[in-house]
PDB file of C-alpha atoms in Angstrom:
ATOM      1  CA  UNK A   1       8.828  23.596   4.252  1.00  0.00           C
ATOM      2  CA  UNK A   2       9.702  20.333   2.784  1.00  0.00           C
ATOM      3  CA  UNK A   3      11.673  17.474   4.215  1.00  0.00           C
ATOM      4  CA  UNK A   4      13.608  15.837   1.349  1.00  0.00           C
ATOM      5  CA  UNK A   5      14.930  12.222   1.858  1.00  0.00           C
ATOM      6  CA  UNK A   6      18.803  11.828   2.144  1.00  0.00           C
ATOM      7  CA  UNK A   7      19.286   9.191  -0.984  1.00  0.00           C
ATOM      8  CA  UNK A   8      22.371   8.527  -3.104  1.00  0.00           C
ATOM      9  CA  UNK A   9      22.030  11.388  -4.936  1.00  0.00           C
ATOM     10  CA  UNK A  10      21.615  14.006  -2.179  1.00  0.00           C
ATOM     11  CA  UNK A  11      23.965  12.499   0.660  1.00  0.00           C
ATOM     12  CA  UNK A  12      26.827  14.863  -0.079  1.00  0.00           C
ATOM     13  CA  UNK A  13      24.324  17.879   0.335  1.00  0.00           C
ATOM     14  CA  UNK A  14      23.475  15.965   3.885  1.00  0.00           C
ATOM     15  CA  UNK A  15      26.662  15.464   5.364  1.00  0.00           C
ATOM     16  CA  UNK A  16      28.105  18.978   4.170  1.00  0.00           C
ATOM     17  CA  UNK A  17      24.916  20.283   6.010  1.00  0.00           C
ATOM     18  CA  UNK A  18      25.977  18.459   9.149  1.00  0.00           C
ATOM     19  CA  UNK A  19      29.100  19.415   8.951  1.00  0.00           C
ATOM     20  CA  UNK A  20      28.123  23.264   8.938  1.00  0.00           C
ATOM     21  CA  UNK A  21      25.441  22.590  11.778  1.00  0.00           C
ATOM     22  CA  UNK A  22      27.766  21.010  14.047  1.00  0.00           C
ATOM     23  CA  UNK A  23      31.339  21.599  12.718  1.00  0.00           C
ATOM     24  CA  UNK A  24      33.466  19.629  15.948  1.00  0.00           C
ATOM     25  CA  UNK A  25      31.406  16.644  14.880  1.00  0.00           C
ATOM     26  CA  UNK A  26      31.431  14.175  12.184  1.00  0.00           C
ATOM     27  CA  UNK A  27      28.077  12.237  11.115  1.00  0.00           C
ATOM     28  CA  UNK A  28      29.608  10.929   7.820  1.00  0.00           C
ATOM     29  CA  UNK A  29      29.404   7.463   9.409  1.00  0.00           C
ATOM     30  CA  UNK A  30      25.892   7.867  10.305  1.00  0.00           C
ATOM     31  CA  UNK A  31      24.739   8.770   6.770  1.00  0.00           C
ATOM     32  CA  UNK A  32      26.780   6.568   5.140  1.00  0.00           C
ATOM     33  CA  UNK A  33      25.243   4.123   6.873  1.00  0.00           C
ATOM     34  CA  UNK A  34      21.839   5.001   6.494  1.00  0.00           C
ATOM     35  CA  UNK A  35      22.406   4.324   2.815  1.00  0.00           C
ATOM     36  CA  UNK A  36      22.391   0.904   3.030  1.00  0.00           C
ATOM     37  CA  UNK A  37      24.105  -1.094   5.641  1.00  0.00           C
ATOM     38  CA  UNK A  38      25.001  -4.088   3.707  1.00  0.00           C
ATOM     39  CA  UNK A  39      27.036  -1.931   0.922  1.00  0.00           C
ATOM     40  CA  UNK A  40      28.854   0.394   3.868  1.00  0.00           C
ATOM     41  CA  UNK A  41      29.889  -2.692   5.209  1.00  0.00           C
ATOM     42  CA  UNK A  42      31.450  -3.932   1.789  1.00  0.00           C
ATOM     43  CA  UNK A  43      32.970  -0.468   1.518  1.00  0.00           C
ATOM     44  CA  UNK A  44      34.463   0.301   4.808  1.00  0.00           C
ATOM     45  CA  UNK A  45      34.756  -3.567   6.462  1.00  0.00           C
ATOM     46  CA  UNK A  46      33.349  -1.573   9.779  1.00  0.00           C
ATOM     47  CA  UNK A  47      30.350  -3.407  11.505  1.00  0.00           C
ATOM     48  CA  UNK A  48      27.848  -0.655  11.475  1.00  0.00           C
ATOM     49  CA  UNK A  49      24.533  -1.936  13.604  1.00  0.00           C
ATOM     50  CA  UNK A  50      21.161  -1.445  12.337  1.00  0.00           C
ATOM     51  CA  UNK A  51      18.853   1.467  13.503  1.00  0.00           C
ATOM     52  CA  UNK A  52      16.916   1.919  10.882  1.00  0.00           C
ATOM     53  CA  UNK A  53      17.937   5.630  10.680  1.00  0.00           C
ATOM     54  CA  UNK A  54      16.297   8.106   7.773  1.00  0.00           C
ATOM     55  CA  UNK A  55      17.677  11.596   6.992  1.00  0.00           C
ATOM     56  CA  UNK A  56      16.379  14.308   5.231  1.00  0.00           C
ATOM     57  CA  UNK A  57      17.118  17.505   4.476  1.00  0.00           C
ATOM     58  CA  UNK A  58      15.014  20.452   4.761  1.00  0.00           C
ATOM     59  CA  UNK A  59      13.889  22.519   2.132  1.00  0.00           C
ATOM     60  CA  UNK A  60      11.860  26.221   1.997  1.00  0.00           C
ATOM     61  CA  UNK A  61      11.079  27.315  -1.339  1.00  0.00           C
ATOM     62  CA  UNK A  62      13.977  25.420  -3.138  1.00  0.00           C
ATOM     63  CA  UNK A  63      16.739  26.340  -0.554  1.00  0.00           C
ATOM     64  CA  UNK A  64      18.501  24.090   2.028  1.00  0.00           C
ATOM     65  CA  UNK A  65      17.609  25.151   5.768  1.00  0.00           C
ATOM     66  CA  UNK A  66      18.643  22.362   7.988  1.00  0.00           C
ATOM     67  CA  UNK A  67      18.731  18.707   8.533  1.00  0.00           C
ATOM     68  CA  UNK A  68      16.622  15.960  10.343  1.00  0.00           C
ATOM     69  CA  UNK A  69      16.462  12.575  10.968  1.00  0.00           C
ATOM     70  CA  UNK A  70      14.864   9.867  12.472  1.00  0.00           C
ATOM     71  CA  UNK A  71      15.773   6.468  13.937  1.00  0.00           C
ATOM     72  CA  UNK A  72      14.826   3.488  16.453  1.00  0.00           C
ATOM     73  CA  UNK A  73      16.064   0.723  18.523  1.00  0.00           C
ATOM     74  CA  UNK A  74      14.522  -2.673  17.598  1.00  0.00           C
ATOM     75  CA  UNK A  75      15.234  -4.209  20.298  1.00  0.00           C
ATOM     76  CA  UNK A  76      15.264  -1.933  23.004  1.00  0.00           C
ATOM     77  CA  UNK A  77      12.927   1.026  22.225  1.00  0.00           C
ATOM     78  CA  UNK A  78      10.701  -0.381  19.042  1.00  0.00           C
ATOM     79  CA  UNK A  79       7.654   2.235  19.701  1.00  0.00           C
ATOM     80  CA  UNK A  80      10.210   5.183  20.361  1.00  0.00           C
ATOM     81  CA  UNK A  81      11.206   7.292  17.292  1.00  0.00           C
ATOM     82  CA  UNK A  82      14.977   8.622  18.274  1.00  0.00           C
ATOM     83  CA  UNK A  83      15.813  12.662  16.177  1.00  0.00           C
ATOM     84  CA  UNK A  84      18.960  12.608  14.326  1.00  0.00           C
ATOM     85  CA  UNK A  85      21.463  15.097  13.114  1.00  0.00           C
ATOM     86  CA  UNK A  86      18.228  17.560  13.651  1.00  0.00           C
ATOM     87  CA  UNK A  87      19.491  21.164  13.236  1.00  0.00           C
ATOM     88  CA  UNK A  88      19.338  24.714  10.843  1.00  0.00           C
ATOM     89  CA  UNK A  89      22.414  25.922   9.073  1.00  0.00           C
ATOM     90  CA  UNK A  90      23.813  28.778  11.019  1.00  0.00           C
ATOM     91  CA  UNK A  91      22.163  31.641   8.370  1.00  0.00           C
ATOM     92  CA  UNK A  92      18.694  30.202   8.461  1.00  0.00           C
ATOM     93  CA  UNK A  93      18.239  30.628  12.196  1.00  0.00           C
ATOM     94  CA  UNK A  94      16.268  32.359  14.319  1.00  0.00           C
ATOM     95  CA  UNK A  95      13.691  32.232  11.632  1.00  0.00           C
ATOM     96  CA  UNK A  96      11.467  29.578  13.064  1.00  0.00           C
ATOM     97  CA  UNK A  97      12.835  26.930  11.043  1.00  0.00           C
ATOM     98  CA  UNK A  98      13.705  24.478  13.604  1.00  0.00           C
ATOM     99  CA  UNK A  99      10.178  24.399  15.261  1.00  0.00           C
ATOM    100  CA  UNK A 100       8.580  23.688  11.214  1.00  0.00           C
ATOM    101  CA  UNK A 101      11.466  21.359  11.043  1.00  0.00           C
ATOM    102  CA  UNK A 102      10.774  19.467  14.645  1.00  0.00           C
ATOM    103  CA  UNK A 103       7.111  19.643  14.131  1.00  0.00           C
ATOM    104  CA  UNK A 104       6.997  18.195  10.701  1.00  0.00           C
ATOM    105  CA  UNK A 105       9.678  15.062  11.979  1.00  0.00           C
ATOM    106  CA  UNK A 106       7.380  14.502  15.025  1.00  0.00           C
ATOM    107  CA  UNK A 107       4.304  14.356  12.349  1.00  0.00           C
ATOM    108  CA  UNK A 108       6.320  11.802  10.057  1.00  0.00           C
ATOM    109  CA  UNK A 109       7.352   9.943  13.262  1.00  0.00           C
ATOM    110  CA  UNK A 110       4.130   9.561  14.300  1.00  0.00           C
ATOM    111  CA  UNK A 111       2.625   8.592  11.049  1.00  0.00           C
ATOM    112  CA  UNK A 112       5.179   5.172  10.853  1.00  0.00           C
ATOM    113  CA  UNK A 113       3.082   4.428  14.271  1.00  0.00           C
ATOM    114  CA  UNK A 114       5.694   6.022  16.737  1.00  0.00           C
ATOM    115  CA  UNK A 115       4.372   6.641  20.704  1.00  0.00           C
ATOM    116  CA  UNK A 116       7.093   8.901  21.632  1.00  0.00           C
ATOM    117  CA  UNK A 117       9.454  11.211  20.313  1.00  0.00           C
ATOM    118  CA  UNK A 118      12.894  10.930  22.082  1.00  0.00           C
ATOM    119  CA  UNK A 119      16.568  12.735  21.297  1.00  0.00           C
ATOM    120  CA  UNK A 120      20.058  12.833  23.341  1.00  0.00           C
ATOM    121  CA  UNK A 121      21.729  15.898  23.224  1.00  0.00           C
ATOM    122  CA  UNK A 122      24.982  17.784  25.020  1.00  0.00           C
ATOM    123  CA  UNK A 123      22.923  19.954  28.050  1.00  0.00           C
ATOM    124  CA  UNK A 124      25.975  22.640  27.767  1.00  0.00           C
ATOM    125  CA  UNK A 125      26.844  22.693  24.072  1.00  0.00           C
ATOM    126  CA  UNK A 126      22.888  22.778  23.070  1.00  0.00           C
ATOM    127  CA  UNK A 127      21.326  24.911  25.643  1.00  0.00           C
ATOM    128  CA  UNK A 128      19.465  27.057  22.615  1.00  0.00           C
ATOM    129  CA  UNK A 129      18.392  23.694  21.191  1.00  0.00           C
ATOM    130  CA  UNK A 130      16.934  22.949  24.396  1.00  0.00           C
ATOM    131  CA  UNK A 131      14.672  25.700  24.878  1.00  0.00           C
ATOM    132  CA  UNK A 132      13.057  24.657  22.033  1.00  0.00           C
ATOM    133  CA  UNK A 133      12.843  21.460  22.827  1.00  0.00           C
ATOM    134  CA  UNK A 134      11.295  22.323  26.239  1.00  0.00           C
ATOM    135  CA  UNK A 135       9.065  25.057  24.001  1.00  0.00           C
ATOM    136  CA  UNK A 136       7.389  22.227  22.699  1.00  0.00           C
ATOM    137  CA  UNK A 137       6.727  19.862  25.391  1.00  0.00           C
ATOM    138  CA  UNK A 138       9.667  17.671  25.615  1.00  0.00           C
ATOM    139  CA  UNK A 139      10.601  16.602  29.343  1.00  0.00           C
ATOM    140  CA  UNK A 140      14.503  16.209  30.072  1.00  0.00           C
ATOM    141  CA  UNK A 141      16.251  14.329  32.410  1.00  0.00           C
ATOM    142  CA  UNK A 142      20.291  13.164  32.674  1.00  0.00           C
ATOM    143  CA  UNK A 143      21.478  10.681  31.536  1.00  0.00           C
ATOM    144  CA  UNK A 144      24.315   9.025  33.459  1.00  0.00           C
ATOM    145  CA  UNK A 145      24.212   5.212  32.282  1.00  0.00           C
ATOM    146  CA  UNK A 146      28.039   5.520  30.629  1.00  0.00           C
ATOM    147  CA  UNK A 147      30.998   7.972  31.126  1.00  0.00           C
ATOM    148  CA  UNK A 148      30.168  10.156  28.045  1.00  0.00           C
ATOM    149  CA  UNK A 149      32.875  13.588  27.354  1.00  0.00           C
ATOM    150  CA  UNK A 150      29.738  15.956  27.567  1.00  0.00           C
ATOM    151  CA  UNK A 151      26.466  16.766  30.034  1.00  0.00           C
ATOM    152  CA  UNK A 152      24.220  14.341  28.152  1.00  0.00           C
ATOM    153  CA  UNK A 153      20.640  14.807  28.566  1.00  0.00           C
ATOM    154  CA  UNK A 154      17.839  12.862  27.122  1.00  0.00           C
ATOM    155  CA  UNK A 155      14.507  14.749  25.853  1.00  0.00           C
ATOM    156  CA  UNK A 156      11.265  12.807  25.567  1.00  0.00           C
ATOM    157  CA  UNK A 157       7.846  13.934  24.167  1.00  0.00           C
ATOM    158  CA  UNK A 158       4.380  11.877  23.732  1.00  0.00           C
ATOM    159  CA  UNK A 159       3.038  11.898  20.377  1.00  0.00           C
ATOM    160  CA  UNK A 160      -0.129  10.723  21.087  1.00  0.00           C
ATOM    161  CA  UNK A 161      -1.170  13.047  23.941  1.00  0.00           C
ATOM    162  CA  UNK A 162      -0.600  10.199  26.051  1.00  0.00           C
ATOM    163  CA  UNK A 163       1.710  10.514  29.093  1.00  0.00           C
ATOM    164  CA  UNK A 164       4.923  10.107  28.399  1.00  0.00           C
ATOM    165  CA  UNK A 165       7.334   7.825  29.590  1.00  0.00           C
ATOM    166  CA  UNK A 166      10.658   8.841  30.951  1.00  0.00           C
ATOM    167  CA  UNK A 167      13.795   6.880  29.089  1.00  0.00           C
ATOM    168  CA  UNK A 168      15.445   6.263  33.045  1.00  0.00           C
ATOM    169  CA  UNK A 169      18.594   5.918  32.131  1.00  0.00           C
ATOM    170  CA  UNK A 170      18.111   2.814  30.517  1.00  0.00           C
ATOM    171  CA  UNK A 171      21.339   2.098  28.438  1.00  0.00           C
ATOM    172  CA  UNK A 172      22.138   3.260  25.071  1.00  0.00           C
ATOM    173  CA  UNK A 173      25.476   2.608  24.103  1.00  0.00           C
ATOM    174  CA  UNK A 174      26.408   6.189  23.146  1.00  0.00           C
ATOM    175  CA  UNK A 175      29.797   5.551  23.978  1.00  0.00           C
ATOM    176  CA  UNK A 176      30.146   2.599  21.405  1.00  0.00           C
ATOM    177  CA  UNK A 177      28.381   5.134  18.541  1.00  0.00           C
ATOM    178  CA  UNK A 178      31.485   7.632  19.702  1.00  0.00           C
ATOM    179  CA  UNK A 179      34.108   5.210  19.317  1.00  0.00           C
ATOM    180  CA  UNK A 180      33.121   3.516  15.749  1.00  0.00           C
ATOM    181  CA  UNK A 181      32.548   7.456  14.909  1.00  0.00           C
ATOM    182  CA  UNK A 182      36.815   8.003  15.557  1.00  0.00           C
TER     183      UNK A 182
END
């Protein structure tokens, strides 16, 4: 397994595998943006704030499997490393791709000097997701600091066998990310 980095010459590959992983929505924006955020602002004129997100795609023996990514918030969450767009294309499932995936993203995270792992994900539309997530150690709890159109929960994992610290419904604009997504 091999995690490739979404560059300019892969980021078609990227969003077409987002697109397959979770076809009702679009992360175009997000990996756009990831790009560069200076030139996606000269593109599109949209305001696009900096997370200091990182794709990649994943790779097993030459063939695409799935997608990751990860991302913080400076200024609210600077020792937190934040899973993006993290999934396996529909055929490559159930083939234990997502834990080599997951595992291999926590190992990167925690090599940039990362304390915790943390996602946000849709408790109904992701309950398979979830399972895995619980499989390997991440704690959930709701999160209710915006009106959001779906069950949001927010997953949170030590990575250095530390306890870990809840996320307690701090705020995270997710609602903001929605709207500059439409």
């Amino acid at each position: 397994m091999e995690l490739i980095p979404v560059d300019y010459t892969n980021y078609k590959c990227a969003i077409e595998i987002q697109k397959k992983i979770f076809p009702h929505e679009d992360g175009t924006l997000n990996i756009l943006a990831s790009l560069g955020r200076d030139l996606f602002l000269k593109r599109t004129g949209l305001s696009y704030e900096d997370d200091h997100v990182k794709y990649y795609i994943a790779h097993d023996n030459d063939e695409m499997v799935g997608i990751t990514g990860i991302y913080y918030y400076e200024n609210i969450d600077p020792k937190s490393a934040w899973l993006a767009w993290f999934g396996v294309l529909p055929n490559k499932r159930r083939k234990h791709y997502g834990e080599q995936i997951l595992q291999q993203t926590m190992w990167m995270a925690r090599q940039e000097g990362f304390e915790t792992m943390r996602l946000y994900t849709d408790a109904v539309g992701n309950a398979i997701a979830i399972k895995l997530y619980e499989k390997m150690g991440f704690v959930g709890e709701k999160y209710s600091a915006e009106q959001l159109s779906y069950d949001c929960r927010i997953y949170s994992k030590s990575l250095n066998n530390k306890k870990v610290d809840l996320w307690n419904n701090k705020m995270l604009g997710l609602s903001h990310q929605s709207e500059l997504e439409q």
